């Protein structure tokens, strides 16, 4: 490989890599943040959540406050009856004023406030509320994207939510904000086909849960129409730990038929990936609502079987269990149509991000997307990326040091390229394979995604 810039002095390695990681804009490939055209909090039906009350009532923090003030002292239903501001005051008091905000989700609020120029030590939320009330959501998005150095926010667009679906139907330009890209999220089709079928029939697609008649063609029509309406860059599904392909026993819930006959043919024809987020167990404590889910170990062979049986399809995969990560990396060595991404949900903690990023670089080199934010509240982009960037930089420094000890010097240009691939271009190239990218050798290479090891 030829390089066109001087090699980095080992003494300057940590500072240089940390700076280059901070400077690289990131394409955030999975969030739950919405463009302001979908309405913004505190409007009751606004889908863009932002501001101090949303930040403090993040569902990660709801789970944490019930460890400190258990339901024997504050019953779940009493918490849910409170106004958003009362909930935020309760969480602030117990997790931030009366205790040290040690957990990752608590630290995230502190980082966010500090980076916004606010002192995070206030005992009351009132001054923060005042500051946020002076921001307009539209300009504030730009400020957050600048602080987080995020160049594009990928939404999660829930077609099976009536509320969101109606917004898309009512306004054909709702998805046109250039800062945001859409993703068609279709969990219900794979998890509860009879109910998804009923919805599709209500929306005038002629589908039957037993796959008779025109079900396949009509199911495909549904996906095509919504991919077009949303201009979706991929289709996403969160799947339980029991997810299997082929399913066991076969035919139990028709998921094989949906995958083989409806979903993958449409995605192949459009050259759009299917993102599988595997390992979420929903509603283990339903009283906690969104905070009541857990993760569990899944079977990675489902991923291998899909990648092998559908070589013309592209699969993006993240798994929720720490125990699945090594096997997933090894599987990705075998299939060029498998793209590993992110440290999802309960794995989005410094110790686990570090372990996973290290393992991925060792097994897969710079061919993954090491992180996505999963931000639900816009402001969280600031802390999620600040925290993750520091860890990614730390791991890269170690890897370049190892290379140095092996007798190899990296240049600043090489580091810049690695970081660009990790934080943006690997994902872009995977979803858009004919895109041309500049390499450090100065050539313009067409990216291919279908080469197996
Ligand atoms: O299914 C998902 O996309 C999950 O990321 C969320 O539903 C989950 O609640 C979450 O916020 C995780 O970070
Ligand atoms: Zn998510």
GROMACS .gro file of C-alpha atoms in nm, residues 59-389:
model
  331
   59UNK     CA    1  -3.647   0.479   2.971
   60UNK     CA    2  -3.299   0.367   3.083
   61UNK     CA    3  -3.333   0.616   3.373
   62UNK     CA    4  -3.687   0.507   3.455
   63UNK     CA    5  -3.555   0.154   3.515
   64UNK     CA    6  -3.278   0.299   3.732
   65UNK     CA    7  -3.502   0.519   3.947
   66UNK     CA    8  -3.720   0.219   4.037
   67UNK     CA    9  -3.412   0.055   4.188
   68UNK     CA   10  -3.373   0.354   4.420
   69UNK     CA   11  -3.741   0.426   4.488
   70UNK     CA   12  -3.898   0.081   4.452
   71UNK     CA   13  -4.261   0.025   4.354
   72UNK     CA   14  -4.342  -0.048   4.721
   73UNK     CA   15  -4.277   0.324   4.782
   74UNK     CA   16  -4.397   0.459   4.448
   75UNK     CA   17  -4.628   0.218   4.263
   76UNK     CA   18  -4.570   0.200   3.888
   77UNK     CA   19  -4.916   0.335   3.809
   78UNK     CA   20  -4.853   0.639   4.031
   79UNK     CA   21  -4.536   0.715   3.841
   80UNK     CA   22  -4.716   0.688   3.506
   81UNK     CA   23  -4.997   0.915   3.632
   82UNK     CA   24  -4.748   1.198   3.696
   83UNK     CA   25  -4.693   1.470   3.438
   84UNK     CA   26  -4.371   1.451   3.234
   85UNK     CA   27  -4.224   1.733   3.445
   86UNK     CA   28  -4.312   1.560   3.771
   87UNK     CA   29  -4.152   1.238   3.645
   88UNK     CA   30  -3.838   1.428   3.547
   89UNK     CA   31  -3.826   1.604   3.887
   90UNK     CA   32  -3.857   1.268   4.062
   91UNK     CA   33  -3.572   1.113   3.861
   92UNK     CA   34  -3.351   1.421   3.893
   93UNK     CA   35  -3.398   1.428   4.270
   94UNK     CA   36  -3.322   1.061   4.328
   95UNK     CA   37  -3.057   0.985   4.066
   96UNK     CA   38  -2.879   1.319   4.024
   97UNK     CA   39  -2.923   1.522   4.346
   98UNK     CA   40  -2.941   1.266   4.625
   99UNK     CA   41  -2.697   1.022   4.456
  100UNK     CA   42  -2.391   1.045   4.237
  101UNK     CA   43  -2.496   1.001   3.872
  102UNK     CA   44  -2.257   0.709   3.819
  103UNK     CA   45  -2.438   0.492   3.566
  104UNK     CA   46  -2.374   0.535   3.194
  105UNK     CA   47  -2.725   0.670   3.131
  106UNK     CA   48  -2.687   0.921   3.417
  107UNK     CA   49  -2.340   1.025   3.302
  108UNK     CA   50  -2.490   1.080   2.958
  109UNK     CA   51  -2.720   1.353   3.089
  110UNK     CA   52  -2.424   1.519   3.261
  111UNK     CA   53  -2.209   1.510   2.945
  112UNK     CA   54  -2.498   1.648   2.740
  113UNK     CA   55  -2.566   1.941   2.972
  114UNK     CA   56  -2.196   2.023   3.003
  115UNK     CA   57  -2.142   2.016   2.626
  116UNK     CA   58  -2.442   2.245   2.583
  117UNK     CA   59  -2.264   2.491   2.814
  118UNK     CA   60  -2.491   2.428   3.114
  119UNK     CA   61  -2.374   2.358   3.469
  120UNK     CA   62  -2.499   2.007   3.553
  121UNK     CA   63  -2.504   2.063   3.932
  122UNK     CA   64  -2.838   2.241   3.968
  123UNK     CA   65  -3.071   2.092   4.227
  124UNK     CA   66  -3.375   2.189   4.027
  125UNK     CA   67  -3.452   2.144   3.659
  126UNK     CA   68  -3.607   2.491   3.625
  127UNK     CA   69  -3.303   2.673   3.482
  128UNK     CA   70  -3.253   2.398   3.223
  129UNK     CA   71  -3.621   2.419   3.131
  130UNK     CA   72  -3.582   2.790   3.081
  131UNK     CA   73  -3.276   2.739   2.856
  132UNK     CA   74  -3.446   2.474   2.644
  133UNK     CA   75  -3.762   2.685   2.608
  134UNK     CA   76  -3.546   2.945   2.432
  135UNK     CA   77  -3.437   2.698   2.158
  136UNK     CA   78  -3.633   2.628   1.843
  137UNK     CA   79  -3.630   2.255   1.757
  138UNK     CA   80  -3.526   2.316   1.398
  139UNK     CA   81  -3.214   2.521   1.484
  140UNK     CA   82  -3.145   2.308   1.787
  141UNK     CA   83  -3.111   2.001   1.563
  142UNK     CA   84  -2.829   2.176   1.378
  143UNK     CA   85  -2.661   2.266   1.705
  144UNK     CA   86  -2.684   1.907   1.833
  145UNK     CA   87  -2.555   1.764   1.504
  146UNK     CA   88  -2.265   2.006   1.513
  147UNK     CA   89  -2.175   1.926   1.874
  148UNK     CA   90  -2.205   1.552   1.811
  149UNK     CA   91  -2.041   1.586   1.468
  150UNK     CA   92  -2.315   1.374   1.311
  151UNK     CA   93  -2.376   1.428   0.939
  152UNK     CA   94  -2.693   1.222   0.905
  153UNK     CA   95  -2.951   1.084   1.145
  154UNK     CA   96  -3.123   0.758   1.053
  155UNK     CA   97  -3.478   0.739   1.186
  156UNK     CA   98  -3.673   0.424   1.278
  157UNK     CA   99  -4.008   0.455   1.102
  158UNK     CA  100  -4.276   0.236   1.248
  159UNK     CA  101  -4.523   0.157   0.972
  160UNK     CA  102  -4.734  -0.048   1.215
  161UNK     CA  103  -4.788   0.253   1.441
  162UNK     CA  104  -5.113   0.419   1.330
  163UNK     CA  105  -4.993   0.747   1.468
  164UNK     CA  106  -4.675   0.754   1.259
  165UNK     CA  107  -4.831   0.588   0.955
  166UNK     CA  108  -5.099   0.855   0.934
  167UNK     CA  109  -4.837   1.126   0.941
  168UNK     CA  110  -4.670   0.973   0.633
  169UNK     CA  111  -5.006   0.938   0.457
  170UNK     CA  112  -5.114   1.294   0.539
  171UNK     CA  113  -4.797   1.469   0.421
  172UNK     CA  114  -4.603   1.340   0.122
  173UNK     CA  115  -4.305   1.567   0.200
  174UNK     CA  116  -4.277   1.467   0.565
  175UNK     CA  117  -3.959   1.268   0.502
  176UNK     CA  118  -3.781   1.535   0.299
  177UNK     CA  119  -3.558   1.685   0.571
  178UNK     CA  120  -3.204   1.628   0.433
  179UNK     CA  121  -3.065   1.578   0.784
  180UNK     CA  122  -3.270   1.261   0.832
  181UNK     CA  123  -3.303   0.930   0.646
  182UNK     CA  124  -3.586   0.682   0.688
  183UNK     CA  125  -3.591   0.312   0.776
  184UNK     CA  126  -3.894   0.091   0.727
  185UNK     CA  127  -3.947  -0.092   1.057
  186UNK     CA  128  -4.168  -0.401   1.029
  187UNK     CA  129  -4.134  -0.605   1.351
  188UNK     CA  130  -4.499  -0.711   1.355
  189UNK     CA  131  -4.475  -0.891   1.021
  190UNK     CA  132  -4.224  -1.138   1.160
  191UNK     CA  133  -4.336  -1.156   1.520
  192UNK     CA  134  -4.713  -1.157   1.492
  193UNK     CA  135  -4.815  -1.233   1.133
  194UNK     CA  136  -5.189  -1.283   1.201
  195UNK     CA  137  -5.213  -0.938   1.354
  196UNK     CA  138  -4.992  -0.780   1.083
  197UNK     CA  139  -5.217  -0.948   0.828
  198UNK     CA  140  -5.525  -0.793   0.983
  199UNK     CA  141  -5.358  -0.450   0.965
  200UNK     CA  142  -5.261  -0.503   0.602
  201UNK     CA  143  -5.618  -0.605   0.515
  202UNK     CA  144  -5.747  -0.291   0.689
  203UNK     CA  145  -5.509  -0.096   0.466
  204UNK     CA  146  -5.649  -0.273   0.160
  205UNK     CA  147  -5.381  -0.527   0.085
  206UNK     CA  148  -5.538  -0.862   0.003
  207UNK     CA  149  -5.333  -1.087   0.235
  208UNK     CA  150  -5.433  -1.402   0.425
  209UNK     CA  151  -5.252  -1.532   0.730
  210UNK     CA  152  -5.247  -1.883   0.577
  211UNK     CA  153  -5.063  -1.757   0.269
  212UNK     CA  154  -5.344  -1.846   0.035
  213UNK     CA  155  -5.457  -1.642  -0.266
  214UNK     CA  156  -5.260  -1.330  -0.351
  215UNK     CA  157  -5.079  -1.298  -0.021
  216UNK     CA  158  -4.726  -1.302  -0.160
  217UNK     CA  159  -4.790  -1.043  -0.431
  218UNK     CA  160  -4.988  -0.822  -0.196
  219UNK     CA  161  -4.729  -0.850   0.082
  220UNK     CA  162  -4.464  -0.745  -0.169
  221UNK     CA  163  -4.681  -0.457  -0.288
  222UNK     CA  164  -4.710  -0.335   0.072
  223UNK     CA  165  -4.332  -0.334   0.117
  224UNK     CA  166  -4.262  -0.172  -0.218
  225UNK     CA  167  -4.513   0.105  -0.160
  226UNK     CA  168  -4.377   0.187   0.185
  227UNK     CA  169  -4.013   0.167   0.077
  228UNK     CA  170  -4.100   0.419  -0.191
  229UNK     CA  171  -4.310   0.644   0.029
  230UNK     CA  172  -4.039   0.662   0.296
  231UNK     CA  173  -3.742   0.645   0.057
  232UNK     CA  174  -3.617   0.397   0.318
  233UNK     CA  175  -3.248   0.311   0.314
  234UNK     CA  176  -3.304  -0.028   0.477
  235UNK     CA  177  -3.571  -0.243   0.640
  236UNK     CA  178  -3.533  -0.317   1.012
  237UNK     CA  179  -3.670  -0.576   1.249
  238UNK     CA  180  -3.596  -0.642   1.612
  239UNK     CA  181  -3.619  -1.014   1.678
  240UNK     CA  182  -3.646  -1.225   1.993
  241UNK     CA  183  -3.368  -1.452   2.120
  242UNK     CA  184  -3.563  -1.753   1.988
  243UNK     CA  185  -3.541  -1.627   1.631
  244UNK     CA  186  -3.441  -1.915   1.405
  245UNK     CA  187  -3.399  -1.957   1.034
  246UNK     CA  188  -3.523  -2.201   0.920
  247UNK     CA  189  -3.778  -2.169   1.197
  248UNK     CA  190  -3.842  -2.453   1.437
  249UNK     CA  191  -4.082  -2.620   1.411
  250UNK     CA  192  -4.115  -2.511   1.046
  251UNK     CA  193  -4.441  -2.333   0.962
  252UNK     CA  194  -4.508  -2.246   1.324
  253UNK     CA  195  -4.551  -1.880   1.260
  254UNK     CA  196  -4.493  -1.840   0.887
  255UNK     CA  197  -4.179  -1.635   0.943
  256UNK     CA  198  -3.987  -1.849   0.691
  257UNK     CA  199  -4.250  -1.781   0.424
  258UNK     CA  200  -4.248  -1.408   0.494
  259UNK     CA  201  -3.869  -1.396   0.476
  260UNK     CA  202  -3.836  -1.616   0.165
  261UNK     CA  203  -4.138  -1.513  -0.036
  262UNK     CA  204  -4.211  -1.155   0.060
  263UNK     CA  205  -3.928  -0.970   0.231
  264UNK     CA  206  -3.605  -1.091   0.072
  265UNK     CA  207  -3.724  -1.090  -0.291
  266UNK     CA  208  -3.830  -0.725  -0.261
  267UNK     CA  209  -3.507  -0.630  -0.087
  268UNK     CA  210  -3.299  -0.814  -0.348
  269UNK     CA  211  -3.479  -0.640  -0.632
  270UNK     CA  212  -3.416  -0.300  -0.465
  271UNK     CA  213  -3.064  -0.387  -0.339
  272UNK     CA  214  -3.165  -0.274   0.011
  273UNK     CA  215  -3.035  -0.443   0.329
  274UNK     CA  216  -3.240  -0.614   0.597
  275UNK     CA  217  -3.123  -0.507   0.942
  276UNK     CA  218  -3.182  -0.775   1.202
  277UNK     CA  219  -3.152  -0.665   1.563
  278UNK     CA  220  -3.155  -0.995   1.746
  279UNK     CA  221  -3.200  -1.086   2.112
  280UNK     CA  222  -3.463  -0.852   2.260
  281UNK     CA  223  -3.711  -1.002   2.502
  282UNK     CA  224  -4.000  -0.760   2.532
  283UNK     CA  225  -4.213  -0.685   2.835
  284UNK     CA  226  -4.034  -0.892   3.101
  285UNK     CA  227  -4.164  -0.631   3.344
  286UNK     CA  228  -4.455  -0.475   3.151
  287UNK     CA  229  -4.525  -0.225   3.428
  288UNK     CA  230  -4.205  -0.048   3.325
  289UNK     CA  231  -4.331  -0.006   2.965
  290UNK     CA  232  -4.032   0.066   2.732
  291UNK     CA  233  -3.798   0.013   3.026
  292UNK     CA  234  -3.930  -0.339   3.088
  293UNK     CA  235  -3.740  -0.529   2.816
  294UNK     CA  236  -3.428  -0.744   2.856
  295UNK     CA  237  -3.187  -0.916   2.622
  296UNK     CA  238  -3.088  -1.280   2.591
  297UNK     CA  239  -2.858  -1.503   2.393
  298UNK     CA  240  -2.974  -1.599   2.045
  299UNK     CA  241  -2.865  -1.852   1.784
  300UNK     CA  242  -2.615  -1.702   1.538
  301UNK     CA  243  -2.666  -1.990   1.296
  302UNK     CA  244  -2.991  -1.820   1.185
  303UNK     CA  245  -2.774  -1.536   1.052
  304UNK     CA  246  -2.530  -1.775   0.881
  305UNK     CA  247  -2.817  -1.968   0.720
  306UNK     CA  248  -2.973  -1.651   0.581
  307UNK     CA  249  -2.644  -1.513   0.449
  308UNK     CA  250  -2.569  -1.845   0.284
  309UNK     CA  251  -2.916  -1.915   0.141
  310UNK     CA  252  -2.964  -1.561   0.010
  311UNK     CA  253  -2.624  -1.453  -0.131
  312UNK     CA  254  -2.787  -1.175  -0.333
  313UNK     CA  255  -2.937  -1.015  -0.023
  314UNK     CA  256  -2.757  -0.787   0.220
  315UNK     CA  257  -2.789  -0.833   0.597
  316UNK     CA  258  -2.702  -0.583   0.867
  317UNK     CA  259  -2.686  -0.747   1.209
  318UNK     CA  260  -2.648  -0.636   1.568
  319UNK     CA  261  -2.707  -0.871   1.861
  320UNK     CA  262  -2.807  -0.783   2.214
  321UNK     CA  263  -2.626  -1.051   2.407
  322UNK     CA  264  -2.259  -1.011   2.491
  323UNK     CA  265  -2.223  -1.389   2.451
  324UNK     CA  266  -2.320  -1.373   2.081
  325UNK     CA  267  -2.058  -1.120   1.975
  326UNK     CA  268  -1.764  -1.350   1.902
  327UNK     CA  269  -1.968  -1.597   1.701
  328UNK     CA  270  -2.122  -1.311   1.504
  329UNK     CA  271  -1.776  -1.176   1.413
  330UNK     CA  272  -1.661  -1.520   1.300
  331UNK     CA  273  -1.977  -1.555   1.089
  332UNK     CA  274  -1.906  -1.217   0.928
  333UNK     CA  275  -1.563  -1.347   0.820
  334UNK     CA  276  -1.750  -1.601   0.607
  335UNK     CA  277  -2.006  -1.378   0.442
  336UNK     CA  278  -1.938  -1.053   0.258
  337UNK     CA  279  -2.313  -0.987   0.256
  338UNK     CA  280  -2.316  -0.959   0.637
  339UNK     CA  281  -2.250  -0.619   0.791
  340UNK     CA  282  -2.195  -0.606   1.166
  341UNK     CA  283  -2.299  -0.287   1.341
  342UNK     CA  284  -2.331  -0.114   1.675
  343UNK     CA  285  -2.323  -0.199   2.044
  344UNK     CA  286  -2.692  -0.224   2.102
  345UNK     CA  287  -2.884  -0.105   2.407
  346UNK     CA  288  -2.750  -0.285   2.718
  347UNK     CA  289  -2.416  -0.323   2.538
  348UNK     CA  290  -2.385   0.052   2.491
  349UNK     CA  291  -2.164   0.083   2.800
  350UNK     CA  292  -1.795   0.177   2.796
  351UNK     CA  293  -1.660  -0.159   2.915
  352UNK     CA  294  -1.859  -0.355   2.658
  353UNK     CA  295  -1.807  -0.112   2.370
  354UNK     CA  296  -1.435  -0.142   2.431
  355UNK     CA  297  -1.440  -0.520   2.441
  356UNK     CA  298  -1.658  -0.549   2.130
  357UNK     CA  299  -1.468  -0.289   1.927
  358UNK     CA  300  -1.138  -0.458   2.008
  359UNK     CA  301  -1.273  -0.798   1.910
  360UNK     CA  302  -1.425  -0.669   1.588
  361UNK     CA  303  -1.108  -0.493   1.476
  362UNK     CA  304  -0.906  -0.805   1.555
  363UNK     CA  305  -1.137  -1.037   1.362
  364UNK     CA  306  -1.275  -0.811   1.091
  365UNK     CA  307  -1.040  -0.513   1.055
  366UNK     CA  308  -1.203  -0.181   0.974
  367UNK     CA  309  -1.502  -0.336   0.794
  368UNK     CA  310  -1.776  -0.278   1.054
  369UNK     CA  311  -1.978   0.012   1.190
  370UNK     CA  312  -1.855  -0.001   1.550
  371UNK     CA  313  -2.144   0.200   1.688
  372UNK     CA  314  -2.486   0.354   1.637
  373UNK     CA  315  -2.638   0.582   1.898
  374UNK     CA  316  -2.990   0.442   1.937
  375UNK     CA  317  -3.070   0.792   2.062
  376UNK     CA  318  -3.441   0.830   2.141
  377UNK     CA  319  -3.403   1.188   2.247
  378UNK     CA  320  -3.223   1.416   2.005
  379UNK     CA  321  -2.988   1.566   2.268
  380UNK     CA  322  -2.853   1.217   2.344
  381UNK     CA  323  -2.658   1.226   2.019
  382UNK     CA  324  -2.418   1.454   2.203
  383UNK     CA  325  -2.325   1.213   2.478
  384UNK     CA  326  -2.363   0.885   2.299
  385UNK     CA  327  -2.114   0.991   2.033
  386UNK     CA  328  -1.880   1.168   2.273
  387UNK     CA  329  -1.855   0.858   2.491
  388UNK     CA  330  -1.825   0.610   2.203
  389UNK     CA  331  -1.571   0.814   2.008
   0.00000   0.00000   0.00000
